[in-house]
mmCIF file of C-alpha atoms and ligand atoms in Angstrom:
data_model
loop_
_atom_site.group_PDB
_atom_site.id
_atom_site.type_symbol
_atom_site.label_atom_id
_atom_site.label_comp_id
_atom_site.label_asym_id
_atom_site.label_seq_id
_atom_site.Cartn_x
_atom_site.Cartn_y
_atom_site.Cartn_z
ATOM 1 C CA MET A 1 0.337 0.059 0.058
ATOM 2 C CA THR A 2 1.574 3.159 -0.398
ATOM 3 C CA GLN A 3 0.214 5.811 0.918
ATOM 4 C CA ARG A 4 0.999 9.875 0.517
ATOM 5 C CA ARG A 5 -0.194 12.823 2.775
ATOM 6 C CA PRO A 6 -0.803 15.365 -0.190
ATOM 7 C CA GLY A 7 0.186 19.137 -0.455
ATOM 8 C CA PHE A 8 -2.758 21.395 -0.864
ATOM 9 C CA PRO A 9 -0.689 23.999 -3.319
ATOM 10 C CA SER A 10 -1.530 27.229 -3.673
ATOM 11 C CA TRP A 11 -5.129 28.777 -4.134
ATOM 12 C CA ILE A 12 -7.204 28.230 -7.241
ATOM 13 C CA ALA A 13 -9.840 30.915 -7.845
ATOM 14 C CA SER A 14 -13.477 30.075 -7.337
ATOM 15 C CA SER A 15 -13.636 31.408 -10.734
ATOM 16 C CA ALA A 16 -12.832 27.867 -11.828
ATOM 17 C CA SER A 17 -16.397 26.512 -10.959
ATOM 18 C CA PRO A 18 -18.767 25.579 -13.467
ATOM 19 C CA SER A 19 -19.392 27.849 -16.250
ATOM 20 C CA ALA A 20 -23.562 27.334 -17.621
ATOM 21 C CA VAL A 21 -24.333 30.866 -15.776
ATOM 22 C CA SER A 22 -20.668 32.708 -16.448
ATOM 23 C CA ALA A 23 -22.835 34.242 -20.125
ATOM 24 C CA LYS A 24 -24.690 35.916 -18.100
ATOM 25 C CA ALA A 25 -22.542 36.676 -15.140
ATOM 26 C CA GLY A 26 -20.180 38.041 -17.989
ATOM 27 C CA GLN A 27 -22.479 41.511 -18.801
ATOM 28 C CA GLY A 28 -22.152 42.135 -15.034
ATOM 29 C CA GLN A 29 -25.470 40.861 -13.399
ATOM 30 C CA VAL A 30 -25.522 38.379 -10.873
ATOM 31 C CA PRO A 31 -27.988 35.504 -12.370
ATOM 32 C CA ARG A 32 -31.148 36.188 -10.123
ATOM 33 C CA ALA A 33 -32.473 33.738 -7.240
ATOM 34 C CA PRO A 34 -33.149 30.434 -8.669
ATOM 35 C CA ALA A 35 -36.859 28.669 -8.807
ATOM 36 C CA PRO A 36 -35.954 25.782 -7.074
ATOM 37 C CA MET A 37 -32.993 23.418 -9.104
ATOM 38 C CA HIS A 38 -32.821 22.846 -11.925
ATOM 39 C CA VAL A 39 -30.928 26.622 -12.861
ATOM 40 C CA PRO A 40 -27.913 26.713 -13.239
ATOM 41 C CA LEU A 41 -25.291 26.907 -10.463
ATOM 42 C CA GLY A 42 -21.664 27.772 -10.099
ATOM 43 C CA VAL A 43 -21.474 31.548 -9.060
ATOM 44 C CA GLY A 44 -22.399 34.069 -5.980
ATOM 45 C CA MET A 45 -25.744 34.281 -4.301
ATOM 46 C CA ASP A 46 -27.746 31.583 -6.298
ATOM 47 C CA SER A 47 -25.151 28.540 -4.751
ATOM 48 C CA ILE A 48 -26.253 29.835 -1.910
ATOM 49 C CA ALA A 49 -29.881 30.254 -2.049
ATOM 50 C CA VAL A 50 -29.923 26.487 -3.735
ATOM 51 C CA ARG A 51 -27.655 25.879 -0.684
ATOM 52 C CA SER A 52 -29.617 27.503 2.036
ATOM 53 C CA ARG A 53 -31.971 25.527 1.402
ATOM 54 C CA MET A 54 -30.970 22.388 0.659
ATOM 55 C CA VAL A 55 -29.472 23.070 4.127
ATOM 56 C CA GLN A 56 -33.574 24.315 5.151
ATOM 57 C CA ARG A 57 -34.530 20.752 4.891
ATOM 58 C CA LEU A 58 -31.989 19.181 5.559
ATOM 59 C CA ALA A 59 -32.812 20.387 9.772
ATOM 60 C CA ARG A 60 -36.818 20.552 8.588
ATOM 61 C CA GLY A 61 -35.822 15.972 8.107
ATOM 62 C CA GLY A 62 -34.236 15.394 11.835
ATOM 63 C CA VAL A 63 -30.234 17.307 11.426
ATOM 64 C CA THR A 64 -30.204 19.061 14.358
ATOM 65 C CA SER A 65 -26.562 20.366 15.089
ATOM 66 C CA GLU A 66 -26.405 23.520 14.452
ATOM 67 C CA LYS A 67 -22.019 22.891 13.598
ATOM 68 C CA VAL A 68 -22.618 20.091 11.120
ATOM 69 C CA LEU A 69 -26.299 22.995 9.532
ATOM 70 C CA GLN A 70 -22.925 25.127 9.350
ATOM 71 C CA ALA A 71 -20.790 22.749 7.740
ATOM 72 C CA MET A 72 -22.899 21.815 5.372
ATOM 73 C CA SER A 73 -23.995 25.266 3.862
ATOM 74 C CA SER A 74 -21.229 26.062 3.600
ATOM 75 C CA VAL A 75 -19.069 23.179 1.645
ATOM 76 C CA GLU A 76 -19.946 23.962 -2.054
ATOM 77 C CA ARG A 77 -21.668 20.104 -2.899
ATOM 78 C CA HIS A 78 -21.605 21.480 -6.575
ATOM 79 C CA HIS A 79 -17.805 22.094 -7.192
ATOM 80 C CA PHE A 80 -17.667 17.901 -6.306
ATOM 81 C CA VAL A 81 -20.063 16.664 -8.915
ATOM 82 C CA ASP A 82 -18.991 17.026 -12.612
ATOM 83 C CA THR A 83 -20.191 19.646 -14.382
ATOM 84 C CA ALA A 84 -23.643 17.825 -16.153
ATOM 85 C CA LEU A 85 -24.704 16.894 -12.779
ATOM 86 C CA VAL A 86 -24.055 20.585 -11.285
ATOM 87 C CA ASN A 87 -27.526 21.597 -11.423
ATOM 88 C CA GLN A 88 -28.698 18.672 -9.073
ATOM 89 C CA ALA A 89 -25.768 18.908 -6.686
ATOM 90 C CA TYR A 90 -27.649 20.601 -3.611
ATOM 91 C CA GLU A 91 -31.204 18.033 -4.340
ATOM 92 C CA ASP A 92 -30.945 15.262 -1.811
ATOM 93 C CA THR A 93 -29.206 12.361 -3.804
ATOM 94 C CA SER A 94 -26.372 11.154 -4.250
ATOM 95 C CA LEU A 95 -24.703 11.496 -7.970
ATOM 96 C CA PRO A 96 -22.384 9.014 -10.039
ATOM 97 C CA ILE A 97 -19.180 10.591 -9.633
ATOM 98 C CA GLY A 98 -16.708 8.748 -11.841
ATOM 99 C CA LEU A 99 -15.350 4.856 -11.830
ATOM 100 C CA GLY A 100 -18.897 3.668 -10.330
ATOM 101 C CA GLN A 101 -19.032 5.292 -7.047
ATOM 102 C CA THR A 102 -21.340 8.253 -5.668
ATOM 103 C CA ILE A 103 -21.567 10.875 -3.965
ATOM 104 C CA SER A 104 -23.361 10.029 -0.657
ATOM 105 C CA LYS A 105 -26.777 12.137 -0.581
ATOM 106 C CA PRO A 106 -27.112 14.933 1.522
ATOM 107 C CA SER A 107 -29.101 14.445 3.977
ATOM 108 C CA VAL A 108 -27.025 10.737 4.398
ATOM 109 C CA VAL A 109 -23.925 12.918 4.287
ATOM 110 C CA ALA A 110 -25.338 15.349 7.773
ATOM 111 C CA ARG A 111 -26.739 11.752 9.996
ATOM 112 C CA MET A 112 -23.394 10.773 9.110
ATOM 113 C CA THR A 113 -21.444 13.485 10.611
ATOM 114 C CA GLU A 114 -24.003 13.929 13.236
ATOM 115 C CA LEU A 115 -24.403 10.724 14.658
ATOM 116 C CA LEU A 116 -19.870 11.059 14.431
ATOM 117 C CA LEU A 117 -20.002 14.141 16.684
ATOM 118 C CA GLY A 118 -22.999 12.371 19.204
ATOM 119 C CA ALA A 119 -24.302 14.334 21.911
ATOM 120 C CA GLU A 120 -21.011 14.500 23.812
ATOM 121 C CA CYS A 121 -19.056 16.526 22.029
ATOM 122 C CA ALA A 122 -20.900 17.891 19.448
ATOM 123 C CA GLN A 123 -20.003 21.498 21.603
ATOM 124 C CA GLY A 124 -15.714 21.150 21.139
ATOM 125 C CA GLY A 125 -16.093 19.797 18.082
ATOM 126 C CA LEU A 126 -14.490 16.080 17.006
ATOM 127 C CA GLY A 127 -9.930 16.165 16.987
ATOM 128 C CA ARG A 128 -8.642 12.724 14.805
ATOM 129 C CA VAL A 129 -10.878 11.310 12.518
ATOM 130 C CA LEU A 130 -10.541 8.546 10.010
ATOM 131 C CA GLU A 131 -12.682 8.399 6.725
ATOM 132 C CA VAL A 132 -13.178 5.596 4.302
ATOM 133 C CA GLY A 133 -13.959 6.528 1.083
ATOM 134 C CA THR A 134 -13.069 9.587 0.354
ATOM 135 C CA GLY A 135 -14.239 9.167 -3.385
ATOM 136 C CA CYS A 136 -14.702 13.329 -4.564
ATOM 137 C CA GLY A 137 -14.134 14.585 -1.489
ATOM 138 C CA TYR A 138 -17.656 16.214 -0.364
ATOM 139 C CA GLN A 139 -18.376 14.033 3.240
ATOM 140 C CA ALA A 140 -13.732 15.062 3.468
ATOM 141 C CA ALA A 141 -14.388 18.512 3.427
ATOM 142 C CA VAL A 142 -17.829 18.277 5.417
ATOM 143 C CA LEU A 143 -15.550 16.369 8.544
ATOM 144 C CA GLY A 144 -12.914 19.359 7.895
ATOM 145 C CA ARG A 145 -16.062 21.711 9.992
ATOM 146 C CA VAL A 146 -15.992 20.081 12.606
ATOM 147 C CA ALA A 147 -12.719 18.004 13.599
ATOM 148 C CA ARG A 148 -9.187 19.240 13.834
ATOM 149 C CA GLU A 149 -7.636 16.796 11.521
ATOM 150 C CA VAL A 150 -8.846 14.289 9.138
ATOM 151 C CA TYR A 151 -7.333 11.668 7.787
ATOM 152 C CA SER A 152 -9.500 9.904 4.456
ATOM 153 C CA ILE A 153 -8.877 7.001 2.557
ATOM 154 C CA GLU A 154 -8.972 5.685 -0.788
ATOM 155 C CA ARG A 155 -9.252 2.743 -2.646
ATOM 156 C CA LEU A 156 -9.576 4.014 -5.828
ATOM 157 C CA ARG A 157 -6.190 5.680 -7.700
ATOM 158 C CA GLY A 158 -8.375 8.024 -9.740
ATOM 159 C CA LEU A 159 -10.894 9.031 -6.986
ATOM 160 C CA HIS A 160 -8.112 9.581 -4.762
ATOM 161 C CA GLU A 161 -6.929 12.057 -7.820
ATOM 162 C CA LYS A 162 -9.945 13.197 -8.262
ATOM 163 C CA ALA A 163 -10.761 14.502 -4.032
ATOM 164 C CA ARG A 164 -7.028 16.001 -4.111
ATOM 165 C CA ASN A 165 -7.792 18.001 -6.928
ATOM 166 C CA ASN A 166 -11.901 18.757 -5.567
ATOM 167 C CA LEU A 167 -10.020 19.363 -2.430
ATOM 168 C CA ARG A 168 -6.979 21.427 -3.079
ATOM 169 C CA PRO A 169 -8.547 25.058 -3.193
ATOM 170 C CA LEU A 170 -10.354 24.555 -0.137
ATOM 171 C CA ARG A 171 -6.943 25.051 1.092
ATOM 172 C CA LEU A 172 -8.117 22.694 4.370
ATOM 173 C CA ALA A 173 -4.623 21.773 5.564
ATOM 174 C CA HIS A 174 -5.890 19.612 8.250
ATOM 175 C CA VAL A 175 -7.427 17.543 6.048
ATOM 176 C CA HIS A 176 -5.173 14.771 5.473
ATOM 177 C CA LEU A 177 -6.819 12.558 2.053
ATOM 178 C CA LEU A 178 -5.198 8.718 1.293
ATOM 179 C CA PHE A 179 -4.335 6.150 -1.561
ATOM 180 C CA GLY A 180 -4.737 3.155 0.460
ATOM 181 C CA ASP A 181 -7.043 -0.233 1.428
ATOM 182 C CA GLY A 182 -9.210 1.878 3.779
ATOM 183 C CA MET A 183 -10.155 -1.308 5.314
ATOM 184 C CA LEU A 184 -6.306 -1.798 7.424
ATOM 185 C CA GLY A 185 -7.631 1.883 8.711
ATOM 186 C CA TYR A 186 -4.806 3.609 9.589
ATOM 187 C CA ALA A 187 -2.167 3.375 12.187
ATOM 188 C CA GLN A 188 -0.198 5.908 12.037
ATOM 189 C CA GLY A 189 -2.561 8.848 12.243
ATOM 190 C CA ALA A 190 -4.386 5.865 15.332
ATOM 191 C CA PRO A 191 -5.862 6.019 17.427
ATOM 192 C CA TYR A 192 -9.556 8.109 16.348
ATOM 193 C CA ALA A 193 -11.735 9.911 18.135
ATOM 194 C CA GLY A 194 -14.408 9.068 15.089
ATOM 195 C CA ILE A 195 -14.303 6.497 12.074
ATOM 196 C CA LEU A 196 -16.510 7.000 9.411
ATOM 197 C CA ALA A 197 -16.585 4.688 6.662
ATOM 198 C CA ALA A 198 -18.939 4.995 3.130
ATOM 199 C CA ALA A 199 -18.562 1.502 2.107
ATOM 200 C CA GLY A 200 -19.940 -1.127 3.334
ATOM 201 C CA GLY A 201 -19.359 -5.225 3.557
ATOM 202 C CA GLU A 202 -20.573 -7.510 5.430
ATOM 203 C CA SER A 203 -18.645 -7.004 8.580
ATOM 204 C CA ILE A 204 -16.435 -3.834 10.149
ATOM 205 C CA PRO A 205 -12.714 -4.963 9.730
ATOM 206 C CA ASP A 206 -10.457 -4.983 13.624
ATOM 207 C CA ALA A 207 -8.368 -3.089 12.634
ATOM 208 C CA TRP A 208 -11.145 -0.204 12.590
ATOM 209 C CA CYS A 209 -12.738 -0.847 16.001
ATOM 210 C CA GLU A 210 -8.678 -1.190 17.070
ATOM 211 C CA GLN A 211 -7.770 2.076 16.011
ATOM 212 C CA LEU A 212 -10.666 3.490 16.972
ATOM 213 C CA ALA A 213 -9.621 5.408 20.864
ATOM 214 C CA MET A 214 -11.358 5.033 23.907
ATOM 215 C CA GLY A 215 -14.620 7.080 24.389
ATOM 216 C CA GLY A 216 -14.605 7.165 20.018
ATOM 217 C CA ARG A 217 -17.867 6.157 18.040
ATOM 218 C CA LEU A 218 -17.043 4.451 14.018
ATOM 219 C CA VAL A 219 -20.291 4.671 12.388
ATOM 220 C CA ALA A 220 -21.064 2.413 9.030
ATOM 221 C CA PRO A 221 -23.346 0.816 7.349
ATOM 222 C CA MET A 222 -22.547 -3.112 7.539
ATOM 223 C CA GLY A 223 -24.478 -5.455 5.660
ATOM 224 C CA ASN A 224 -27.942 -6.965 7.427
ATOM 225 C CA GLY A 225 -27.251 -10.481 6.141
ATOM 226 C CA ALA A 226 -31.064 -10.533 3.116
ATOM 227 C CA GLY A 227 -28.854 -8.469 1.044
ATOM 228 C CA GLY A 228 -28.948 -4.730 2.545
ATOM 229 C CA GLN A 229 -27.767 -2.324 4.468
ATOM 230 C CA SER A 230 -28.090 -1.043 8.022
ATOM 231 C CA LEU A 231 -26.064 1.768 9.451
ATOM 232 C CA LEU A 232 -24.241 0.614 12.183
ATOM 233 C CA VAL A 233 -23.016 3.197 15.356
ATOM 234 C CA ILE A 234 -19.576 1.410 18.110
ATOM 235 C CA ASP A 235 -19.062 2.977 20.741
ATOM 236 C CA LYS A 236 -16.002 2.345 22.187
ATOM 237 C CA THR A 237 -16.489 2.481 25.454
ATOM 238 C CA PRO A 238 -14.286 0.627 28.437
ATOM 239 C CA TYR A 239 -16.663 -1.817 28.775
ATOM 240 C CA GLY A 240 -15.889 -2.747 25.334
ATOM 241 C CA LEU A 241 -16.975 -2.009 22.153
ATOM 242 C CA LYS A 242 -21.199 -1.515 21.952
ATOM 243 C CA ARG A 243 -22.772 -1.725 19.059
ATOM 244 C CA THR A 244 -26.116 -0.019 17.778
ATOM 245 C CA VAL A 245 -28.411 -1.194 14.338
ATOM 246 C CA LEU A 246 -30.529 1.506 12.830
ATOM 247 C CA GLU A 247 -31.740 3.217 9.877
ATOM 248 C CA ALA A 248 -31.164 1.268 6.632
ATOM 249 C CA VAL A 249 -29.276 2.155 3.944
ATOM 250 C CA ASN A 250 -27.671 1.983 0.419
ATOM 251 C CA PHE A 251 -23.676 3.446 0.310
ATOM 252 C CA VAL A 252 -21.785 0.986 -2.261
ATOM 253 C CA PRO A 253 -19.415 -2.035 -1.301
ATOM 254 C CA LEU A 254 -15.507 -2.198 0.929
ATOM 255 C CA LYS A 255 -13.800 -3.444 -0.970
ATOM 256 C CA SER A 256 -10.533 -4.186 -0.701
ATOM 257 C CA GLY A 257 -6.381 -3.762 -2.719
ATOM 258 C CA ILE A 258 -6.092 -0.880 -4.044
ATOM 259 C CA ALA A 259 -7.195 -0.294 -8.141
HETATM 260 N N1 SAH B 301 -17.514 10.456 1.142
HETATM 261 C C1 SAH B 301 -17.235 9.965 -0.315
HETATM 262 C C2 SAH B 301 -18.418 8.558 -0.787
HETATM 263 C C3 SAH B 301 -17.798 8.536 -2.032
HETATM 264 S S1 SAH B 301 -18.342 6.601 -2.768
HETATM 265 C C4 SAH B 301 -18.195 11.441 -1.290
HETATM 266 O O1 SAH B 301 -18.548 12.287 -0.714
HETATM 267 O O2 SAH B 301 -18.189 10.581 -2.457
HETATM 268 C C5 SAH B 301 -17.773 5.196 -0.788
HETATM 269 C C6 SAH B 301 -16.055 5.492 -1.606
HETATM 270 O O3 SAH B 301 -15.559 3.894 -0.712
HETATM 271 C C7 SAH B 301 -15.494 5.177 -3.146
HETATM 272 O O4 SAH B 301 -15.098 5.651 -4.082
HETATM 273 C C8 SAH B 301 -15.177 3.670 -3.112
HETATM 274 O O5 SAH B 301 -13.853 3.100 -4.205
HETATM 275 C C9 SAH B 301 -14.582 3.462 -1.391
HETATM 276 N N2 SAH B 301 -13.703 2.168 -1.097
HETATM 277 C C10 SAH B 301 -14.539 0.766 -1.134
HETATM 278 N N3 SAH B 301 -14.041 0.221 -0.463
HETATM 279 C C11 SAH B 301 -12.108 0.992 0.173
HETATM 280 C C12 SAH B 301 -11.237 0.526 1.124
HETATM 281 N N4 SAH B 301 -11.571 -0.651 1.143
HETATM 282 N N5 SAH B 301 -11.264 1.611 1.362
HETATM 283 C C13 SAH B 301 -11.039 3.731 0.626
HETATM 284 N N6 SAH B 301 -12.184 3.005 0.046
HETATM 285 C C14 SAH B 301 -12.357 2.788 -0.169
#
């Protein structure tokens, strides 16, 4: 396994955003706040307005943590999806990101982030966190808003590179992207206050529980034995691992090795 910490080179102007509205913007016009969805996104107020509607929906849907809502409001999801899908970036839907993988839907990202934070550390924010399955880097960016340090590992080189490109303009020096098999965790960064997996297997790899700090929490999809998946929370307590099975979810499979 090769692992490397990325550099986060200099600022890339956010005018590198999708250019669907650039003709209008070029005439010095700020595009009007769009009707809900299906409008070109990418610059200025329109993306803020659509994103704040997404956050309102998340709050109505049961996300209560102010920290999580702020994180969801500050990370621009449309920068993490392909230009052709930009209009759907703030709908509550997963979207393809290449190599057969998907960016999770916003409600799932918010839900998992909120679970990871838990009641106890919701105030202060999390310490060090490991994400397994960087994908396009969106969840890693959200985690970067609620945790002091984030390690995110991806087994597909193409997506690891994509996430690096997506995150570079955000200059998040505390978000470290790694290329490798996340089933092994990332021992060098352990112990983790939180581990979040964005891909689901039939069992939780031992390495994840080993690398979890005492008092830490793991949130991951896991096969339910009937062909589906459920969200699983594992708390590491002095009395052992406490497992809580939550709602049904639908994540891409957790695979071993790199490609
Ligand atoms: N959090 C991502 C979701 C990506 S989908 C986002 O915000 O976009 C889940 C990702 O997990 C896929 O990119 C897949 O390649 C990756 N994955 C699956 N098994 C893995 C493993 N063992 N180690 C690291 N990444 C893995």
